């Protein structure tokens, strides 16, 4: 309903929707939220001032309500109060500026907007009771709902006023279309320091020279300790444990109902986002589909979803099947961004809000839960039970070893005494570190705050610490030797220096190698030989469009300079000079070039003109608001009371852990 309501008003710009959409949706969630307890209730009602913008007050209660609401929207991720306050400050700047220019929405304009939303289309009279119920549900009270609505209409009027003189020309739109839709088959090479470093072997002289020049960077500021420890391996202990069928059955019977579910069935309706700038358009379509499916309530009939998926889903694999997912959706905590994981938190028959994921928008329907039988759960239960019992027994053995080692200080004798009980040999149990300090990656242990804390108390040779949980079990440590803070020797840090020096040497060669490749590559055909001669690999990108990251994995990137260089290429040409992005250089050849379709441009012309105009107006309006904020700050008309905000972050109330990772 809210989306239809927004659509009946004048077209709202992205920035206005961002601010007021967030605030109004957050308000809706807050007034459905369960009680937070006395502390939350007191903060929610607090009239203490959090900020003042041009005489407009923002209360602690207002910030708290939005903070809690947004936290619930994101499944319990604690949301900093300062970020919520920034959104509220922006909304107040809009209000202040609209009032300064005489653009505040009138009572008549607010009333008209309300009538447009709530007057039935069948010709019957305006339903005052329905409106008041809806307004209270949305914002907590009719007054708050109408205040939000007044602000939004005022903001739209302000944006229209500020951007009235903004325009775009036919030439600009056409050139932008050509750049976005011209396709290239590219051959390219990325010359980066990390790639060049692979073929560099620094000499001892270069390593020593670098060390002498940067010796201070390798100063050892913390004491180094050599530790001998007895290791109790949990897995080894688990191997000899006997787990009976009765034990497993008892564990299964104790499982809560939600743990006896193997997963859920589900269906999907997928819409593709052809280009990033079309996301808003596709999202509007997705929201309309959701609204249509929910017209009779939040529970959606399966056949209705099947019909919608067959008619509108753009996943060719599942659309003919009514969006049926190929298998059961199981809990996968290792991939929380997977959109299908949302199904596990939904009720049967519910559909999700549109979910944007990897260039597509998903609408999901939750089917029946699939039960997990004892036989299917038995292996998982056995692993869990064995691990728990092994851990408890390992902790018990580790404590006995700790007591014995503190008594006689003989590592070898204690290891022999408990080897059988730990299901290990003495040789497997006795381990020794090199000289280590906090932050070091210790073999078999890693970077472990627990281990560092456990050996911190060891001061004198022969001191024995408490048992320490480490990877795979427990360590009972004894101090063998200690070195005080000092300058590191070359021998101590030599291995660390190798990669550092290789990278430093590579940085000095990157530009030279890039220039040499460019000079040797006079055409797309000759680029491969020039790249190979330097021990590098030529990559390809087919049907490339400007703005698409070039490269592979996390190293893929783009820039305006790279886009301009590629767009200037004719078929068969190579970039005349390497394009630098960060420390790397790109050399690109166009193996083929397909110009944008002018017929397609003619079809999209009006939409493209409107889209570019909206983008430019939005940019101008953002600049205007930034300048307005600077003016208000310079005049001392924006005051933030940090102490009041700080108390809102002192106690975050948990709601879950979807994004808190």
JSON list of C-alpha atoms in Angstrom, two decimals, residues 294-451:
[
{"chain": "A", "resi": 294, "resn": "UNK", "atom": "CA", "xyz": [-0.14, -10.23, -1.19]},
{"chain": "A", "resi": 295, "resn": "UNK", "atom": "CA", "xyz": [-3.41, -8.54, -2.10]},
{"chain": "A", "resi": 296, "resn": "UNK", "atom": "CA", "xyz": [-5.34, -11.09, -0.03]},
{"chain": "A", "resi": 297, "resn": "UNK", "atom": "CA", "xyz": [-2.91, -11.25, 2.88]},
{"chain": "A", "resi": 298, "resn": "UNK", "atom": "CA", "xyz": [0.65, -12.18, 3.79]},
{"chain": "A", "resi": 299, "resn": "UNK", "atom": "CA", "xyz": [0.10, -15.90, 3.11]},
{"chain": "A", "resi": 300, "resn": "UNK", "atom": "CA", "xyz": [0.22, -16.53, -0.62]},
{"chain": "A", "resi": 301, "resn": "UNK", "atom": "CA", "xyz": [-1.51, -19.46, -2.31]},
{"chain": "A", "resi": 302, "resn": "UNK", "atom": "CA", "xyz": [1.05, -21.79, -3.91]},
{"chain": "A", "resi": 303, "resn": "UNK", "atom": "CA", "xyz": [-0.79, -21.93, -7.23]},
{"chain": "A", "resi": 304, "resn": "UNK", "atom": "CA", "xyz": [-0.86, -18.14, -7.40]},
{"chain": "A", "resi": 305, "resn": "UNK", "atom": "CA", "xyz": [2.90, -18.05, -6.98]},
{"chain": "A", "resi": 306, "resn": "UNK", "atom": "CA", "xyz": [3.36, -20.85, -9.55]},
{"chain": "A", "resi": 307, "resn": "UNK", "atom": "CA", "xyz": [1.32, -18.87, -12.09]},
{"chain": "A", "resi": 308, "resn": "UNK", "atom": "CA", "xyz": [3.31, -15.70, -11.38]},
{"chain": "A", "resi": 309, "resn": "UNK", "atom": "CA", "xyz": [6.64, -17.53, -11.69]},
{"chain": "A", "resi": 310, "resn": "UNK", "atom": "CA", "xyz": [5.66, -19.22, -14.96]},
{"chain": "A", "resi": 311, "resn": "UNK", "atom": "CA", "xyz": [4.54, -15.92, -16.41]},
{"chain": "A", "resi": 312, "resn": "UNK", "atom": "CA", "xyz": [7.20, -13.52, -15.14]},
{"chain": "A", "resi": 313, "resn": "UNK", "atom": "CA", "xyz": [10.30, -15.33, -13.80]},
{"chain": "A", "resi": 314, "resn": "UNK", "atom": "CA", "xyz": [13.42, -14.94, -15.93]},
{"chain": "A", "resi": 315, "resn": "UNK", "atom": "CA", "xyz": [15.24, -18.04, -14.68]},
{"chain": "A", "resi": 316, "resn": "UNK", "atom": "CA", "xyz": [14.81, -20.50, -17.57]},
{"chain": "A", "resi": 317, "resn": "UNK", "atom": "CA", "xyz": [15.65, -23.46, -15.33]},
{"chain": "A", "resi": 318, "resn": "UNK", "atom": "CA", "xyz": [12.90, -22.94, -12.76]},
{"chain": "A", "resi": 319, "resn": "UNK", "atom": "CA", "xyz": [10.29, -20.73, -14.45]},
{"chain": "A", "resi": 320, "resn": "UNK", "atom": "CA", "xyz": [8.63, -23.63, -16.40]},
{"chain": "A", "resi": 321, "resn": "UNK", "atom": "CA", "xyz": [8.33, -25.49, -13.07]},
{"chain": "A", "resi": 322, "resn": "UNK", "atom": "CA", "xyz": [6.55, -22.61, -11.41]},
{"chain": "A", "resi": 323, "resn": "UNK", "atom": "CA", "xyz": [9.77, -21.53, -9.71]},
{"chain": "A", "resi": 324, "resn": "UNK", "atom": "CA", "xyz": [10.26, -24.87, -7.92]},
{"chain": "A", "resi": 325, "resn": "UNK", "atom": "CA", "xyz": [13.75, -25.01, -6.41]},
{"chain": "A", "resi": 326, "resn": "UNK", "atom": "CA", "xyz": [15.65, -28.16, -7.38]},
{"chain": "A", "resi": 327, "resn": "UNK", "atom": "CA", "xyz": [16.26, -29.39, -3.83]},
{"chain": "A", "resi": 328, "resn": "UNK", "atom": "CA", "xyz": [15.66, -28.76, -0.17]},
{"chain": "A", "resi": 329, "resn": "UNK", "atom": "CA", "xyz": [17.10, -25.51, 1.18]},
{"chain": "A", "resi": 330, "resn": "UNK", "atom": "CA", "xyz": [19.30, -26.34, 4.17]},
{"chain": "A", "resi": 331, "resn": "UNK", "atom": "CA", "xyz": [20.86, -24.10, 6.78]},
{"chain": "A", "resi": 332, "resn": "UNK", "atom": "CA", "xyz": [24.26, -22.89, 5.60]},
{"chain": "A", "resi": 333, "resn": "UNK", "atom": "CA", "xyz": [25.85, -20.52, 8.14]},
{"chain": "A", "resi": 334, "resn": "UNK", "atom": "CA", "xyz": [28.98, -20.33, 5.97]},
{"chain": "A", "resi": 335, "resn": "UNK", "atom": "CA", "xyz": [27.07, -18.44, 3.28]},
{"chain": "A", "resi": 336, "resn": "UNK", "atom": "CA", "xyz": [24.70, -16.01, 5.00]},
{"chain": "A", "resi": 337, "resn": "UNK", "atom": "CA", "xyz": [24.35, -13.86, 1.84]},
{"chain": "A", "resi": 338, "resn": "UNK", "atom": "CA", "xyz": [22.72, -16.73, -0.06]},
{"chain": "A", "resi": 339, "resn": "UNK", "atom": "CA", "xyz": [19.18, -15.42, -0.71]},
{"chain": "A", "resi": 340, "resn": "UNK", "atom": "CA", "xyz": [17.65, -18.88, -0.29]},
{"chain": "A", "resi": 341, "resn": "UNK", "atom": "CA", "xyz": [18.71, -18.88, 3.38]},
{"chain": "A", "resi": 342, "resn": "UNK", "atom": "CA", "xyz": [15.91, -16.34, 3.88]},
{"chain": "A", "resi": 343, "resn": "UNK", "atom": "CA", "xyz": [13.38, -19.17, 3.39]},
{"chain": "A", "resi": 344, "resn": "UNK", "atom": "CA", "xyz": [14.47, -20.79, 6.65]},
{"chain": "A", "resi": 345, "resn": "UNK", "atom": "CA", "xyz": [13.31, -17.74, 8.62]},
{"chain": "A", "resi": 346, "resn": "UNK", "atom": "CA", "xyz": [9.93, -17.48, 6.88]},
{"chain": "A", "resi": 347, "resn": "UNK", "atom": "CA", "xyz": [6.60, -19.14, 7.65]},
{"chain": "A", "resi": 348, "resn": "UNK", "atom": "CA", "xyz": [4.99, -21.62, 5.28]},
{"chain": "A", "resi": 349, "resn": "UNK", "atom": "CA", "xyz": [3.13, -19.81, 2.52]},
{"chain": "A", "resi": 350, "resn": "UNK", "atom": "CA", "xyz": [4.93, -16.49, 3.02]},
{"chain": "A", "resi": 351, "resn": "UNK", "atom": "CA", "xyz": [6.77, -14.68, 0.26]},
{"chain": "A", "resi": 352, "resn": "UNK", "atom": "CA", "xyz": [9.86, -12.57, 0.76]},
{"chain": "A", "resi": 353, "resn": "UNK", "atom": "CA", "xyz": [10.42, -8.96, -0.07]},
{"chain": "A", "resi": 354, "resn": "UNK", "atom": "CA", "xyz": [12.47, -8.54, -3.28]},
{"chain": "A", "resi": 355, "resn": "UNK", "atom": "CA", "xyz": [16.11, -9.56, -2.63]},
{"chain": "A", "resi": 356, "resn": "UNK", "atom": "CA", "xyz": [18.89, -8.11, -4.78]},
{"chain": "A", "resi": 357, "resn": "UNK", "atom": "CA", "xyz": [21.71, -10.62, -5.32]},
{"chain": "A", "resi": 358, "resn": "UNK", "atom": "CA", "xyz": [24.40, -10.78, -8.02]},
{"chain": "A", "resi": 359, "resn": "UNK", "atom": "CA", "xyz": [22.57, -8.86, -10.73]},
{"chain": "A", "resi": 360, "resn": "UNK", "atom": "CA", "xyz": [19.18, -10.42, -10.11]},
{"chain": "A", "resi": 361, "resn": "UNK", "atom": "CA", "xyz": [16.16, -9.80, -7.91]},
{"chain": "A", "resi": 362, "resn": "UNK", "atom": "CA", "xyz": [14.64, -12.79, -6.12]},
{"chain": "A", "resi": 363, "resn": "UNK", "atom": "CA", "xyz": [11.12, -13.19, -4.76]},
{"chain": "A", "resi": 364, "resn": "UNK", "atom": "CA", "xyz": [10.89, -16.40, -2.72]},
{"chain": "A", "resi": 365, "resn": "UNK", "atom": "CA", "xyz": [7.92, -18.48, -1.58]},
{"chain": "A", "resi": 366, "resn": "UNK", "atom": "CA", "xyz": [8.30, -20.75, 1.47]},
{"chain": "A", "resi": 367, "resn": "UNK", "atom": "CA", "xyz": [6.93, -24.29, 1.16]},
{"chain": "A", "resi": 368, "resn": "UNK", "atom": "CA", "xyz": [6.69, -27.12, 3.66]},
{"chain": "A", "resi": 369, "resn": "UNK", "atom": "CA", "xyz": [9.44, -28.04, 6.08]},
{"chain": "A", "resi": 370, "resn": "UNK", "atom": "CA", "xyz": [11.15, -31.36, 5.38]},
{"chain": "A", "resi": 371, "resn": "UNK", "atom": "CA", "xyz": [11.53, -33.39, 8.60]},
{"chain": "A", "resi": 372, "resn": "UNK", "atom": "CA", "xyz": [14.88, -34.90, 9.56]},
{"chain": "A", "resi": 373, "resn": "UNK", "atom": "CA", "xyz": [14.46, -38.50, 10.69]},
{"chain": "A", "resi": 374, "resn": "UNK", "atom": "CA", "xyz": [16.61, -40.12, 13.36]},
{"chain": "A", "resi": 375, "resn": "UNK", "atom": "CA", "xyz": [18.44, -42.15, 10.72]},
{"chain": "A", "resi": 376, "resn": "UNK", "atom": "CA", "xyz": [19.20, -39.03, 8.71]},
{"chain": "A", "resi": 377, "resn": "UNK", "atom": "CA", "xyz": [20.28, -37.10, 11.79]},
{"chain": "A", "resi": 378, "resn": "UNK", "atom": "CA", "xyz": [22.26, -39.91, 13.45]},
{"chain": "A", "resi": 379, "resn": "UNK", "atom": "CA", "xyz": [25.63, -39.21, 11.84]},
{"chain": "A", "resi": 380, "resn": "UNK", "atom": "CA", "xyz": [25.44, -35.52, 12.59]},
{"chain": "A", "resi": 381, "resn": "UNK", "atom": "CA", "xyz": [24.38, -36.21, 16.17]},
{"chain": "A", "resi": 382, "resn": "UNK", "atom": "CA", "xyz": [27.20, -38.70, 16.64]},
{"chain": "A", "resi": 383, "resn": "UNK", "atom": "CA", "xyz": [29.80, -36.17, 15.47]},
{"chain": "A", "resi": 384, "resn": "UNK", "atom": "CA", "xyz": [28.40, -33.49, 17.75]},
{"chain": "A", "resi": 385, "resn": "UNK", "atom": "CA", "xyz": [28.13, -35.79, 20.78]},
{"chain": "A", "resi": 386, "resn": "UNK", "atom": "CA", "xyz": [31.59, -37.28, 20.23]},
{"chain": "A", "resi": 387, "resn": "UNK", "atom": "CA", "xyz": [33.10, -33.79, 19.94]},
{"chain": "A", "resi": 388, "resn": "UNK", "atom": "CA", "xyz": [31.42, -32.58, 23.13]},
{"chain": "A", "resi": 389, "resn": "UNK", "atom": "CA", "xyz": [32.43, -35.61, 25.16]},
{"chain": "A", "resi": 390, "resn": "UNK", "atom": "CA", "xyz": [35.95, -35.59, 23.74]},
{"chain": "A", "resi": 391, "resn": "UNK", "atom": "CA", "xyz": [36.35, -31.91, 24.57]},
{"chain": "A", "resi": 392, "resn": "UNK", "atom": "CA", "xyz": [35.19, -32.45, 28.15]},
{"chain": "A", "resi": 393, "resn": "UNK", "atom": "CA", "xyz": [37.50, -35.43, 28.60]},
{"chain": "A", "resi": 394, "resn": "UNK", "atom": "CA", "xyz": [40.42, -33.57, 26.98]},
{"chain": "A", "resi": 395, "resn": "UNK", "atom": "CA", "xyz": [39.89, -30.66, 29.37]},
{"chain": "A", "resi": 396, "resn": "UNK", "atom": "CA", "xyz": [39.91, -33.07, 32.31]},
{"chain": "A", "resi": 397, "resn": "UNK", "atom": "CA", "xyz": [43.14, -34.78, 31.16]},
{"chain": "A", "resi": 398, "resn": "UNK", "atom": "CA", "xyz": [44.75, -31.39, 30.43]},
{"chain": "A", "resi": 399, "resn": "UNK", "atom": "CA", "xyz": [44.02, -30.26, 33.97]},
{"chain": "A", "resi": 400, "resn": "UNK", "atom": "CA", "xyz": [45.64, -33.39, 35.40]},
{"chain": "A", "resi": 401, "resn": "UNK", "atom": "CA", "xyz": [48.69, -32.84, 33.19]},
{"chain": "A", "resi": 402, "resn": "UNK", "atom": "CA", "xyz": [48.83, -29.22, 34.30]},
{"chain": "A", "resi": 403, "resn": "UNK", "atom": "CA", "xyz": [48.81, -30.22, 37.96]},
{"chain": "A", "resi": 404, "resn": "UNK", "atom": "CA", "xyz": [51.50, -32.86, 37.41]},
{"chain": "A", "resi": 405, "resn": "UNK", "atom": "CA", "xyz": [53.75, -30.53, 35.38]},
{"chain": "A", "resi": 406, "resn": "UNK", "atom": "CA", "xyz": [53.56, -27.80, 37.99]},
{"chain": "A", "resi": 407, "resn": "UNK", "atom": "CA", "xyz": [54.61, -30.37, 40.56]},
{"chain": "A", "resi": 408, "resn": "UNK", "atom": "CA", "xyz": [57.68, -31.91, 38.90]},
{"chain": "A", "resi": 409, "resn": "UNK", "atom": "CA", "xyz": [58.51, -29.56, 35.94]},
{"chain": "A", "resi": 410, "resn": "UNK", "atom": "CA", "xyz": [59.48, -32.61, 33.81]},
{"chain": "A", "resi": 411, "resn": "UNK", "atom": "CA", "xyz": [57.71, -32.35, 30.45]},
{"chain": "A", "resi": 412, "resn": "UNK", "atom": "CA", "xyz": [58.93, -35.72, 29.12]},
{"chain": "A", "resi": 413, "resn": "UNK", "atom": "CA", "xyz": [57.94, -37.63, 32.26]},
{"chain": "A", "resi": 414, "resn": "UNK", "atom": "CA", "xyz": [54.47, -36.08, 32.40]},
{"chain": "A", "resi": 415, "resn": "UNK", "atom": "CA", "xyz": [53.85, -36.77, 28.71]},
{"chain": "A", "resi": 416, "resn": "UNK", "atom": "CA", "xyz": [54.79, -40.45, 29.23]},
{"chain": "A", "resi": 417, "resn": "UNK", "atom": "CA", "xyz": [52.52, -40.64, 32.28]},
{"chain": "A", "resi": 418, "resn": "UNK", "atom": "CA", "xyz": [49.39, -39.46, 30.43]},
{"chain": "A", "resi": 419, "resn": "UNK", "atom": "CA", "xyz": [50.08, -40.62, 26.86]},
{"chain": "A", "resi": 420, "resn": "UNK", "atom": "CA", "xyz": [47.84, -43.70, 27.02]},
{"chain": "A", "resi": 421, "resn": "UNK", "atom": "CA", "xyz": [44.97, -41.77, 28.59]},
{"chain": "A", "resi": 422, "resn": "UNK", "atom": "CA", "xyz": [45.30, -39.11, 25.87]},
{"chain": "A", "resi": 423, "resn": "UNK", "atom": "CA", "xyz": [45.44, -41.83, 23.16]},
{"chain": "A", "resi": 424, "resn": "UNK", "atom": "CA", "xyz": [48.72, -40.35, 21.87]},
{"chain": "A", "resi": 425, "resn": "UNK", "atom": "CA", "xyz": [52.45, -41.05, 22.03]},
{"chain": "A", "resi": 426, "resn": "UNK", "atom": "CA", "xyz": [54.73, -38.84, 24.16]},
{"chain": "A", "resi": 427, "resn": "UNK", "atom": "CA", "xyz": [56.40, -37.63, 20.97]},
{"chain": "A", "resi": 428, "resn": "UNK", "atom": "CA", "xyz": [53.04, -36.47, 19.58]},
{"chain": "A", "resi": 429, "resn": "UNK", "atom": "CA", "xyz": [52.24, -34.63, 22.80]},
{"chain": "A", "resi": 430, "resn": "UNK", "atom": "CA", "xyz": [55.51, -32.68, 23.29]},
{"chain": "A", "resi": 431, "resn": "UNK", "atom": "CA", "xyz": [55.84, -29.55, 21.16]},
{"chain": "A", "resi": 432, "resn": "UNK", "atom": "CA", "xyz": [58.10, -26.49, 21.26]},
{"chain": "A", "resi": 433, "resn": "UNK", "atom": "CA", "xyz": [57.76, -23.03, 19.74]},
{"chain": "A", "resi": 434, "resn": "UNK", "atom": "CA", "xyz": [60.49, -20.74, 18.44]},
{"chain": "A", "resi": 435, "resn": "UNK", "atom": "CA", "xyz": [60.91, -17.39, 20.23]},
{"chain": "A", "resi": 436, "resn": "UNK", "atom": "CA", "xyz": [57.43, -15.86, 19.92]},
{"chain": "A", "resi": 437, "resn": "UNK", "atom": "CA", "xyz": [55.77, -12.59, 20.86]},
{"chain": "A", "resi": 438, "resn": "UNK", "atom": "CA", "xyz": [52.17, -11.31, 20.74]},
{"chain": "A", "resi": 439, "resn": "UNK", "atom": "CA", "xyz": [50.81, -11.24, 17.22]},
{"chain": "A", "resi": 440, "resn": "UNK", "atom": "CA", "xyz": [53.09, -13.98, 15.87]},
{"chain": "A", "resi": 441, "resn": "UNK", "atom": "CA", "xyz": [51.69, -16.81, 13.76]},
{"chain": "A", "resi": 442, "resn": "UNK", "atom": "CA", "xyz": [52.79, -19.78, 15.86]},
{"chain": "A", "resi": 443, "resn": "UNK", "atom": "CA", "xyz": [53.06, -23.14, 14.02]},
{"chain": "A", "resi": 444, "resn": "UNK", "atom": "CA", "xyz": [50.21, -25.53, 14.95]},
{"chain": "A", "resi": 445, "resn": "UNK", "atom": "CA", "xyz": [48.53, -22.73, 16.92]},
{"chain": "A", "resi": 446, "resn": "UNK", "atom": "CA", "xyz": [48.24, -19.69, 14.64]},
{"chain": "A", "resi": 447, "resn": "UNK", "atom": "CA", "xyz": [47.65, -16.17, 15.90]},
{"chain": "A", "resi": 448, "resn": "UNK", "atom": "CA", "xyz": [45.91, -16.99, 19.18]},
{"chain": "A", "resi": 449, "resn": "UNK", "atom": "CA", "xyz": [44.94, -14.39, 21.81]},
{"chain": "A", "resi": 450, "resn": "UNK", "atom": "CA", "xyz": [44.23, -17.28, 24.21]},
{"chain": "A", "resi": 451, "resn": "UNK", "atom": "CA", "xyz": [47.75, -18.67, 23.83]}
]
